[in-house]
Coordinates of C-alpha atoms and ligand atoms in Angstrom, one line a residue:
X13 CA 110.7 112.3 85.8
X14 CA 113.3 114.6 87.4
X15 CA 115.1 115.2 84.2
X16 CA 117.2 112.0 83.9
X17 CA 116.6 110.4 81.1
X18 CA 115.1 106.5 82.2
X19 CA 113.7 103.4 80.1
X20 CA 110.3 104.1 79.7
X21 CA 107.9 102.1 81.8
X22 CA 106.6 99.5 79.5
X23 CA 110.3 98.1 78.8
X24 CA 111.0 97.7 82.4
X25 CA 111.5 94.0 83.1
X26 CA 108.8 94.3 86.1
X27 CA 105.9 95.6 83.4
X28 CA 106.8 92.7 81.3
X29 CA 106.3 90.3 84.0
X30 CA 103.2 92.0 85.4
X31 CA 102.1 91.9 81.5
X32 CA 102.1 88.0 81.8
X33 CA 100.9 87.8 85.3
X34 CA 98.1 89.9 84.4
X35 CA 97.3 87.4 81.7
X36 CA 97.0 84.4 84.3
X37 CA 94.7 86.5 86.7
X38 CA 92.5 87.8 84.0
X39 CA 90.0 85.0 84.6
X40 CA 89.9 85.0 88.2
X41 CA 87.2 86.4 90.0
X42 CA 87.6 88.6 92.8
X43 CA 85.2 86.3 94.9
X44 CA 87.8 83.4 94.2
X45 CA 90.8 85.5 95.4
X46 CA 88.8 86.1 98.5
X47 CA 87.9 82.2 98.5
X48 CA 91.6 81.0 98.3
X49 CA 93.1 83.5 100.8
X50 CA 91.2 84.3 104.1
X51 CA 94.0 86.7 105.2
X52 CA 93.5 89.1 102.5
X53 CA 92.3 91.9 105.0
X54 CA 95.4 91.3 107.0
X55 CA 97.5 91.1 103.6
X56 CA 96.5 94.0 102.2
X57 CA 95.4 96.7 104.8
X58 CA 97.5 99.3 106.1
X59 CA 97.1 102.2 108.9
X60 CA 98.8 105.4 109.4
X61 CA 98.0 109.1 110.4
X62 CA 94.4 107.6 111.3
X63 CA 93.7 106.4 108.2
X64 CA 93.1 102.7 107.3
X65 CA 93.4 101.7 103.8
X66 CA 92.0 98.6 102.6
X67 CA 93.4 97.3 99.3
X68 CA 91.8 93.8 99.8
X69 CA 89.4 93.9 97.4
X70 CA 91.9 94.9 94.6
X71 CA 91.8 92.4 91.9
X72 CA 95.1 91.3 92.7
X73 CA 97.1 88.8 94.8
X74 CA 100.6 88.8 96.8
X75 CA 102.6 88.2 93.5
X76 CA 100.9 91.1 92.0
X77 CA 102.0 93.3 94.5
X78 CA 105.6 92.0 94.6
X79 CA 106.0 92.6 91.0
X80 CA 104.4 96.3 91.2
X81 CA 106.7 96.7 94.0
X82 CA 109.6 96.0 91.9
X83 CA 108.4 98.4 89.1
X84 CA 108.1 100.9 91.5
X85 CA 111.8 100.0 92.4
X86 CA 112.6 99.8 88.6
X87 CA 111.0 103.4 87.6
X88 CA 113.1 104.8 90.5
X89 CA 110.2 105.8 93.0
X90 CA 112.2 105.9 96.3
X91 CA 114.8 108.1 94.8
X92 CA 111.9 110.6 93.1
X93 CA 110.1 110.7 96.5
X94 CA 113.3 112.1 97.9
X95 CA 113.7 114.3 95.0
X96 CA 110.4 115.5 95.6
X97 CA 110.5 116.1 99.1
X98 CA 114.1 117.8 99.1
X99 CA 113.3 120.3 96.6
X100 CA 114.9 119.4 93.5
X101 CA 113.3 120.6 90.5
X102 CA 111.0 117.9 89.6
X103 CA 108.5 119.9 87.6
X104 CA 111.0 119.7 84.5
X105 CA 109.2 121.8 82.1
X106 CA 108.6 124.7 84.2
X107 CA 112.2 123.8 85.9
X108 CA 111.4 124.3 89.3
X109 CA 110.7 122.3 92.5
X110 CA 107.2 121.4 93.7
X111 CA 107.6 122.1 97.1
X112 CA 103.7 121.7 98.5
X113 CA 105.1 119.8 101.5
X114 CA 107.1 122.8 102.6
X115 CA 103.9 124.7 103.2
X116 CA 103.2 122.2 105.8
X117 CA 106.6 121.5 107.9
X118 CA 106.1 122.2 111.5
X119 CA 106.9 125.3 113.1
X120 CA 110.8 125.6 113.7
X121 CA 111.7 123.5 111.2
X122 CA 114.1 124.6 107.9
X123 CA 114.5 123.1 104.7
X124 CA 117.0 124.8 102.4
X125 CA 116.4 124.7 98.9
X126 CA 118.9 126.1 96.6
X127 CA 120.3 128.4 99.2
X128 CA 116.9 129.7 100.8
X129 CA 115.1 128.5 103.9
X130 CA 111.7 127.6 102.2
X131 CA 110.3 126.8 105.7
X132 CA 111.5 130.2 107.0
X133 CA 109.4 131.9 104.2
X134 CA 106.4 129.7 104.8
X135 CA 106.2 130.3 108.5
X136 CA 106.4 134.2 107.8
X137 CA 103.4 133.9 105.1
X138 CA 101.3 131.9 107.6
X139 CA 101.9 134.3 110.5
X140 CA 100.8 137.2 108.1
X141 CA 97.8 135.2 107.3
X142 CA 97.1 134.5 111.0
X143 CA 97.2 138.2 111.7
X144 CA 94.4 138.8 109.1
X145 CA 92.4 136.0 110.4
X146 CA 92.8 137.4 113.8
X147 CA 91.5 141.0 112.8
X148 CA 88.7 139.3 111.0
X149 CA 87.7 136.9 113.8
X150 CA 87.8 140.1 116.6
X151 CA 85.4 142.0 114.0
X152 CA 88.2 144.4 114.0
X153 CA 88.3 144.7 110.0
X154 CA 86.1 147.1 109.2
X155 CA 84.5 148.0 105.7
X156 CA 84.9 151.5 103.9
X157 CA 81.9 152.8 106.2
X158 CA 83.2 151.7 109.4
X159 CA 81.2 148.5 109.9
X160 CA 82.9 145.1 110.8
X161 CA 82.9 142.4 108.2
X162 CA 80.0 139.7 108.1
X163 CA 80.8 138.1 104.5
X164 CA 84.1 137.0 102.8
X165 CA 83.8 135.5 99.5
X166 CA 86.4 134.0 97.8
X167 CA 87.0 134.6 93.9
X168 CA 89.2 131.9 92.5
X169 CA 89.2 128.9 90.4
X170 CA 90.6 125.5 90.0
X171 CA 93.2 125.1 92.9
X172 CA 92.5 128.7 94.1
X173 CA 88.7 127.2 94.8
X174 CA 88.4 123.7 95.0
X175 CA 90.7 122.7 97.9
X176 CA 89.5 125.8 99.9
X177 CA 85.8 125.0 99.1
X178 CA 86.4 121.1 99.8
X179 CA 87.8 121.7 103.0
X180 CA 85.9 124.6 104.8
X181 CA 82.7 122.3 103.9
X182 CA 84.2 119.1 105.3
X183 CA 85.3 120.9 108.5
X184 CA 82.5 123.1 108.8
X185 CA 82.0 121.8 112.5
X186 CA 85.3 122.9 113.7
X187 CA 84.6 126.8 113.8
X188 CA 86.3 128.2 116.9
X189 CA 83.8 129.6 119.7
X190 CA 83.3 133.2 120.6
X191 CA 84.7 134.8 117.1
X192 CA 82.9 137.7 115.4
X193 CA 80.3 136.1 113.2
X194 CA 81.5 135.5 109.7
X195 CA 80.6 133.5 106.6
X196 CA 82.7 132.5 103.9
X197 CA 81.5 131.9 100.2
X198 CA 83.1 130.8 97.1
X199 CA 82.3 132.2 93.4
X200 CA 84.4 130.6 90.8
X201 CA 82.7 130.5 87.4
X202 CA 83.4 133.3 84.6
X203 CA 79.8 133.5 83.8
X204 CA 79.0 135.3 87.0
X205 CA 76.3 133.5 88.6
X206 CA 77.6 132.5 91.9
X207 CA 78.4 136.3 92.3
X208 CA 75.0 137.5 91.1
X209 CA 73.5 135.7 93.8
X210 CA 75.8 137.1 96.4
X211 CA 75.5 140.7 94.9
X212 CA 71.7 140.4 95.5
X213 CA 72.1 139.4 99.1
X214 CA 74.9 140.8 100.7
X215 CA 75.3 144.0 102.3
X216 CA 78.4 145.8 100.3
X217 CA 79.1 147.8 103.8
X218 CA 80.1 144.1 105.5
X219 CA 81.4 142.4 102.5
X220 CA 85.0 141.4 101.5
X221 CA 86.4 139.7 98.6
X222 CA 89.7 137.4 98.8
X223 CA 90.9 137.5 95.3
X224 CA 92.7 134.1 95.1
X225 CA 95.0 133.4 92.1
X226 CA 98.7 132.3 91.7
X227 CA 99.0 134.1 88.7
X228 CA 96.6 137.0 89.2
X229 CA 96.0 136.6 85.3
X230 CA 93.2 134.4 85.1
X231 CA 90.0 135.7 83.4
X232 CA 87.7 133.5 85.3
X233 CA 88.9 135.0 88.6
X234 CA 89.9 138.7 87.3
X235 CA 86.0 139.1 85.8
X236 CA 84.4 138.4 89.1
X237 CA 86.8 140.8 90.7
X238 CA 85.8 143.5 88.2
X239 CA 82.3 143.0 88.8
X240 CA 82.7 142.8 92.7
X241 CA 84.8 146.1 92.7
X242 CA 82.3 148.1 90.3
X243 CA 79.5 146.9 92.7
X244 CA 81.2 148.0 95.6
X245 CA 82.1 151.4 94.4
X246 CA 78.7 151.7 92.5
X247 CA 77.0 150.9 96.0
X248 CA 79.6 152.9 98.4
X249 CA 80.9 155.8 96.6
X250 CA 79.2 159.0 96.4
X251 CA 77.3 158.2 93.4
X252 CA 76.1 154.9 95.3
X253 CA 72.5 154.2 96.4
X254 CA 72.9 153.7 100.1
X255 CA 71.4 156.7 101.8
X256 CA 72.6 155.1 105.1
X257 CA 76.5 155.3 104.2
X258 CA 78.3 157.9 104.2
X259 CA 80.3 158.7 100.7
X260 CA 83.4 157.1 100.6
X261 CA 86.4 157.1 97.9
X262 CA 87.0 154.2 95.5
X263 CA 90.6 154.1 96.7
X264 CA 89.2 153.3 100.7
X265 CA 86.7 150.7 99.2
X266 CA 89.6 149.0 97.5
X267 CA 91.5 149.1 100.1
X268 CA 88.9 147.6 102.9
X269 CA 87.2 145.2 101.0
X270 CA 89.9 143.3 98.8
X271 CA 92.6 140.7 100.1
X272 CA 95.0 139.3 97.6
X273 CA 96.4 135.8 97.8
X274 CA 98.9 135.3 94.6
X275 CA 102.6 134.5 93.8
X276 CA 102.8 137.9 91.9
X277 CA 102.8 140.5 94.3
X278 CA 103.5 143.3 91.2
X279 CA 100.2 142.3 89.6
X280 CA 98.3 142.3 92.8
X281 CA 99.4 145.8 93.4
X282 CA 98.7 146.7 89.9
X283 CA 95.1 145.4 90.6
X284 CA 95.1 147.8 93.5
X285 CA 95.3 145.4 96.5
X286 CA 96.9 147.1 99.1
X287 CA 100.6 145.8 99.9
X288 CA 99.2 144.9 103.6
X289 CA 96.3 143.0 102.6
X290 CA 98.7 141.0 100.0
X291 CA 99.5 137.4 101.1
X292 CA 101.8 135.6 99.0
X293 CA 103.0 132.1 97.8
X294 CA 105.7 131.1 95.3
X295 CA 106.0 129.8 92.0
X296 CA 107.1 126.2 93.4
X297 CA 103.4 125.5 94.6
X298 CA 101.3 124.2 92.2
X299 CA 97.8 125.8 92.0
X300 CA 96.0 122.2 92.8
X301 CA 98.5 121.7 95.6
X302 CA 98.3 125.2 97.2
X303 CA 95.4 124.9 100.1
X304 CA 98.0 124.1 102.9
X305 CA 99.5 128.0 102.5
X306 CA 97.9 131.4 102.2
X307 CA 95.4 130.0 99.4
X308 CA 94.1 128.3 102.3
X309 CA 92.8 131.6 103.9
X310 CA 89.1 130.9 103.6
X311 CA 89.7 127.7 105.4
X312 CA 91.6 129.3 108.3
X313 CA 88.8 131.7 108.4
X314 CA 86.2 129.0 108.7
X315 CA 88.0 126.6 111.4
X316 CA 90.7 129.0 113.1
X317 CA 94.5 128.7 112.7
X318 CA 94.7 126.0 115.6
X319 CA 92.7 123.7 113.5
X320 CA 94.4 124.9 110.4
X321 CA 97.7 123.9 111.9
X322 CA 96.1 120.5 112.7
X323 CA 95.1 120.0 108.8
X324 CA 99.0 121.0 108.2
X325 CA 100.1 118.6 110.8
X326 CA 98.0 115.8 109.4
X327 CA 99.6 116.2 105.9
X328 CA 103.0 116.4 107.3
X329 CA 102.3 113.2 109.1
X330 CA 101.7 111.5 105.9
X331 CA 104.6 113.3 104.3
X332 CA 106.8 111.6 107.0
X333 CA 105.3 108.2 106.2
X334 CA 105.7 108.8 102.2
X335 CA 109.5 109.6 102.8
X336 CA 110.3 107.0 105.8
X337 CA 108.2 103.7 105.3
X338 CA 109.4 101.0 103.6
X339 CA 107.8 100.6 100.1
X340 CA 105.5 97.6 100.8
X341 CA 104.1 99.4 104.0
X342 CA 103.6 103.1 101.9
X343 CA 100.3 104.0 101.8
X344 CA 100.5 106.6 99.0
X345 CA 102.9 104.1 97.0
X346 CA 100.5 101.4 97.4
X347 CA 97.4 103.2 96.6
X348 CA 99.5 104.5 93.5
X349 CA 100.3 100.8 92.5
X350 CA 96.8 99.8 92.7
X351 CA 95.9 102.5 90.1
X352 CA 98.9 101.3 88.0
X353 CA 97.8 98.0 88.1
X354 CA 93.9 98.7 87.2
X355 CA 95.0 101.1 84.4
X356 CA 97.9 99.4 82.6
X357 CA 97.1 95.8 83.3
X358 CA 93.7 95.2 84.2
X359 CA 92.7 97.8 81.6
X360 CA 90.2 99.8 84.0
X361 CA 90.2 103.1 82.8
X362 CA 87.3 104.6 84.8
X363 CA 87.9 105.5 88.6
X364 CA 85.1 106.6 90.7
X365 CA 85.2 108.5 94.3
X366 CA 82.6 107.9 96.7
X367 CA 82.7 109.3 100.0
X368 CA 79.8 108.2 102.6
X369 CA 80.0 111.3 104.7
X370 CA 78.3 114.8 103.5
X371 CA 81.2 116.9 104.7
X372 CA 82.9 115.2 101.8
X373 CA 80.6 116.8 99.3
X374 CA 83.4 118.6 97.3
X375 CA 86.2 115.6 97.9
X376 CA 85.6 114.1 94.3
X377 CA 85.4 117.5 92.6
X378 CA 88.8 118.4 94.3
X379 CA 90.2 114.9 93.0
X380 CA 89.1 115.4 89.6
X381 CA 91.4 118.3 89.5
X382 CA 94.3 116.8 91.5
X383 CA 94.4 113.7 89.6
X384 CA 93.5 114.5 86.1
X385 CA 95.0 118.0 85.8
X386 CA 98.1 116.4 87.4
X387 CA 98.5 112.9 85.3
X388 CA 95.9 113.7 82.2
X389 CA 99.4 113.5 80.0
X390 CA 100.6 111.7 77.4
X391 CA 104.2 113.3 77.0
X392 CA 107.0 111.9 79.1
X393 CA 109.3 114.1 80.9
X394 CA 111.6 113.6 77.7
X395 CA 109.1 114.8 75.5
X396 CA 108.3 111.2 73.8
X397 CA 104.8 110.1 73.4
X398 CA 103.7 107.7 75.9
X399 CA 102.2 104.2 74.4
X400 CA 100.5 103.2 77.5
X401 CA 97.5 104.5 79.2
X402 CA 97.9 107.3 82.1
X403 CA 95.3 109.1 84.4
X404 CA 92.0 107.2 84.3
X405 CA 88.7 109.3 83.7
X406 CA 87.8 110.1 87.4
X407 CA 84.6 111.3 89.1
X408 CA 82.1 111.0 92.0
X409 CA 79.9 112.3 94.1
X410 CA 78.4 111.3 97.6
X411 CA 78.0 107.7 97.7
X412 CA 74.5 107.3 99.4
X413 CA 73.3 109.8 96.3
X414 CA 75.4 108.1 93.8
X415 CA 73.4 104.9 95.1
X416 CA 70.6 106.3 93.6
X417 CA 72.3 107.6 90.2
X418 CA 75.2 106.1 88.7
X419 CA 75.6 102.9 90.6
X420 CA 73.4 100.8 88.3
X421 CA 76.2 101.1 85.7
X422 CA 78.6 100.1 88.3
X423 CA 76.6 96.7 89.0
X424 CA 75.5 95.7 85.6
X425 CA 76.9 98.3 82.8
X426 CA 79.7 97.1 80.7
X427 CA 82.5 99.1 81.9
X428 CA 84.9 97.9 84.5
X429 CA 84.9 100.6 87.0
X430 CA 87.4 100.8 90.1
X431 CA 85.8 102.6 93.2
X432 CA 87.2 104.4 96.2
X433 CA 84.9 104.4 99.1
X434 CA 85.6 106.7 102.0
X435 CA 84.2 106.9 105.1
X436 CA 84.7 107.8 109.0
X437 CA 84.5 105.2 111.6
X438 CA 83.2 107.4 114.4
X439 CA 80.8 110.3 114.0
X440 CA 78.3 112.5 116.4
X441 CA 79.9 111.8 119.7
X442 CA 79.8 115.2 120.4
X443 CA 75.9 116.1 119.6
X444 CA 74.6 117.5 122.7
X445 CA 71.1 116.4 122.7
X446 CA 70.9 112.5 123.7
X447 CA 67.8 111.8 121.4
X448 CA 69.1 113.6 118.6
X449 CA 72.6 112.0 119.1
X450 CA 71.1 108.4 119.0
X451 CA 69.2 109.2 115.9
X452 CA 72.5 110.5 114.0
X453 CA 74.7 107.8 114.9
X454 CA 72.0 105.5 113.7
X455 CA 72.2 107.4 110.2
X456 CA 75.7 107.0 110.6
X457 CA 75.7 103.4 111.1
X458 CA 73.3 103.0 108.2
X459 CA 75.7 104.9 106.0
X460 CA 78.2 102.7 106.8
X461 CA 76.4 99.4 106.0
X462 CA 75.8 100.8 102.9
X463 CA 79.6 101.9 102.0
X464 CA 80.5 98.1 103.2
X465 CA 77.4 96.6 101.4
X466 CA 78.1 98.1 98.2
X467 CA 81.9 97.5 97.9
X468 CA 80.8 93.6 99.0
X469 CA 78.2 93.4 96.4
X470 CA 80.6 95.0 93.7
X471 CA 83.2 92.6 94.7
X472 CA 81.1 89.2 94.8
X473 CA 78.2 89.8 92.6
X474 CA 75.3 87.5 92.6
X475 CA 77.4 85.7 95.3
X476 CA 76.4 88.4 97.9
X477 CA 72.9 87.2 98.1
X478 CA 71.5 83.6 99.5
X479 CA 71.0 81.4 96.6
X480 CA 67.0 81.7 96.0
X481 CA 66.6 79.8 92.9
X482 CA 67.2 80.6 89.1
X483 CA 66.9 84.5 88.5
X484 CA 66.4 86.3 85.0
X485 CA 69.8 87.7 83.6
X486 CA 68.5 91.5 84.1
X487 CA 68.4 90.2 87.9
X488 CA 72.0 88.8 87.8
X489 CA 75.2 90.8 89.1
X490 CA 78.5 89.8 88.0
X491 CA 80.6 91.2 90.7
X492 CA 84.6 91.3 90.0
X493 CA 84.7 95.2 90.2
X494 CA 87.8 96.0 92.5
X495 CA 87.7 98.8 95.0
X496 CA 89.5 100.7 97.4
X497 CA 88.2 101.6 100.9
X498 CA 89.6 104.4 103.1
X499 CA 88.7 104.8 106.5
X500 CA 89.1 107.7 108.9
X501 CA 89.4 107.1 112.5
X502 CA 87.0 110.5 112.5
X503 CA 86.7 113.0 110.1
X504 CA 89.1 115.8 111.6
X505 CA 91.5 118.2 110.6
X506 CA 94.4 116.0 110.8
X507 CA 92.9 113.1 109.4
X508 CA 91.6 115.0 106.6
X509 CA 94.9 116.7 106.2
X510 CA 96.5 113.1 106.0
X511 CA 93.8 112.2 103.5
X512 CA 94.6 114.9 101.2
X513 CA 98.1 114.2 101.2
X514 CA 97.8 110.6 100.8
X515 CA 96.0 111.1 97.2
X516 CA 98.7 114.0 96.3
X517 CA 101.5 111.6 96.9
X518 CA 99.5 108.8 95.3
X519 CA 99.4 111.0 91.9
X520 CA 103.2 111.6 92.3
X521 CA 104.0 107.9 92.6
X522 CA 101.8 107.5 89.5
X523 CA 103.4 110.4 87.8
X524 CA 107.1 108.9 88.2
X525 CA 106.0 105.3 87.1
X526 CA 104.3 106.6 83.8
X527 CA 107.3 108.9 83.3
X528 CA 105.2 112.1 83.2
X529 CA 105.2 115.5 84.8
X530 CA 102.5 115.8 87.3
X531 CA 103.2 119.4 88.1
X532 CA 102.3 121.2 84.8
X533 CA 98.9 121.8 82.9
X534 CA 100.1 122.7 79.5
X535 CA 96.7 121.4 78.0
X536 CA 94.8 124.1 80.0
X537 CA 96.9 126.7 78.4
X538 CA 95.7 125.8 74.9
X539 CA 92.0 126.4 76.0
X540 CA 92.9 129.6 77.5
X541 CA 94.8 131.0 74.5
X542 CA 92.0 130.3 71.8
X543 CA 89.3 131.6 74.4
X544 CA 90.9 135.1 74.2
X545 CA 90.8 134.9 70.0
X546 CA 87.3 133.7 70.2
X547 CA 86.5 136.3 72.5
X548 CA 87.9 138.9 70.3
X549 CA 85.8 137.7 67.6
X550 CA 82.6 137.5 69.4
X551 CA 83.3 141.1 70.5
X552 CA 83.6 141.9 66.6
X553 CA 87.1 142.5 66.4
X554 CA 88.3 139.4 65.0
X555 CA 88.2 137.5 61.5
X556 CA 85.1 135.1 61.9
X557 CA 85.8 133.5 58.4
X558 CA 88.9 131.9 59.9
X559 CA 86.7 130.0 62.3
X560 CA 85.1 126.2 61.3
X561 CA 81.7 125.8 60.2
X562 CA 80.4 124.9 63.7
X563 CA 82.0 127.4 65.6
X564 CA 81.0 130.1 62.8
X565 CA 77.3 129.0 63.6
X566 CA 77.7 129.2 67.2
X567 CA 79.0 132.8 67.2
X568 CA 76.4 133.6 64.5
X569 CA 73.7 132.5 66.7
X570 CA 74.9 134.3 69.7
X571 CA 75.0 137.5 67.4
X572 CA 71.3 136.7 66.3
X573 CA 70.3 136.5 69.9
X574 CA 71.9 139.5 70.8
X575 CA 70.1 141.6 68.2
X576 CA 66.8 140.0 69.4
Ligands
LIG7 O1 93.4 126.7 84.3 C1 94.4 125.8 85.1 C2 94.9 126.5 86.2 O2 96.1 127.2 85.8 C3 94.9 125.3 87.6 O3 96.1 124.9 87.5 C4 94.8 126.5 88.3 O4 94.8 125.7 89.6 C5 93.8 127.4 88.0 O5 93.9 127.7 86.4 C6 93.6 128.9 88.7 O6 94.8 129.6 88.4 P1 95.6 130.8 88.8 O7 95.3 130.5 90.6 O8 96.6 131.0 88.6 O9 94.4 131.8 89.1

């Protein structure tokens, strides 16, 4: 994947061995794998950076892992890890490095890439972000009419939304004390629904917007930004409806109510963001890998810079492990290999993400982009069509809620599905009131009991139950559904950083083996282009007759509704 031509994975010797090995294991039920090897927990569980990764409920054995590790060697995973972390141009279709790991290098470190010390540039950008955060936390950032800011609305989509949204939700308990009260919100959808709600509730005098867009061309974000700008100007300028506020100029409003975060300072300036309020990042940070830098501004606003740096430190600990640990001990490598085994050899193409902690509510949505936008590809780095499966369909939601929604399919449907269960070991120790603490800790135990019970039943099926005599077919459970469990010692900024980095690197390992580029997203580009053409037609500026019958019918239905 770093540009050198290599054999496709399905022609590698270890791939062939794995195919035969899979045939031998095909009819072995997971419960029998446990039956014949009582040491599976020890064999298949690893710990690092406050995380425990239990891969013992994967439908594999020691030989499988040995062959998979051979496949990783043959596919060049160790060299690719080095290429990624040292800033080689691993994103071949866009001819640039993918240096999100540089965003979490510790202060004082350096990383020279193509003659530039990227670590120094990263630390400068974090220092600039820290200054903005400090002003907002001190209540010193004033809106155009002189009032301190109360609401910060992040306008961004995809990687400029999902990462910050997920982390701010997960770490909401980590708000620093004694700061000026600030609420952080997110609006991503181009239809304006989230924004419309905020505009009816928030005072424009005390609301600012963060325009987060790597490209600063994304119509979803710019359409929200334009609506927000006109709302502010309409309400605060001399033609506004706000009797209490003195009239202020549009220029001052844009200056005081917008921060821009982008890799394009020119476009931010063109839009009107004042240079002091522009935060930079670089083309070599992929959107879905960008929460670690200035796109993380909403995170830093919620948890403070100290905790933000802890998040980075946790991710960096995982980066070091990824670089230094032998493959057989390397958590991202092992997690990636489990996925390869499931997709390519057991033909399991559905993957569910199931956190048992409400704070991780947006983790599945975040991973959906990370995994499927990265590895939802069917062309190798050398431009050949693949003839093997790549990224599975990945979806999820909070496990306890999903138990009452789609677990039926996991237990008794016809699809094989692999699940990732994610939970913290400790929770609620810091709840001040002893009675509430006792109750909440009992609820945490209940959640863990359910988490462990579900992975066990998915593995064992009927055998998880006491034998209570014959049962009709509709009350039978076949089991044999593989799963991974990731336990966090506690959910902290540092363990969350490590968890996210674990999945980022897992995605990379799989991309290397599949020989695809995980850092571009050309599939999404086509949709954007076609939407622009379609918009022209909807706006009566294009040729409707060029469209297919269905699209024509839909547009005509919309035109008819507009006439009513
Ligand atoms: O549409 C896909 C995408 O390009 C994602 O990769 C990206 O995270 C998102 O759009 C937002 O892009 P930007 O940050 O440039 O607005």
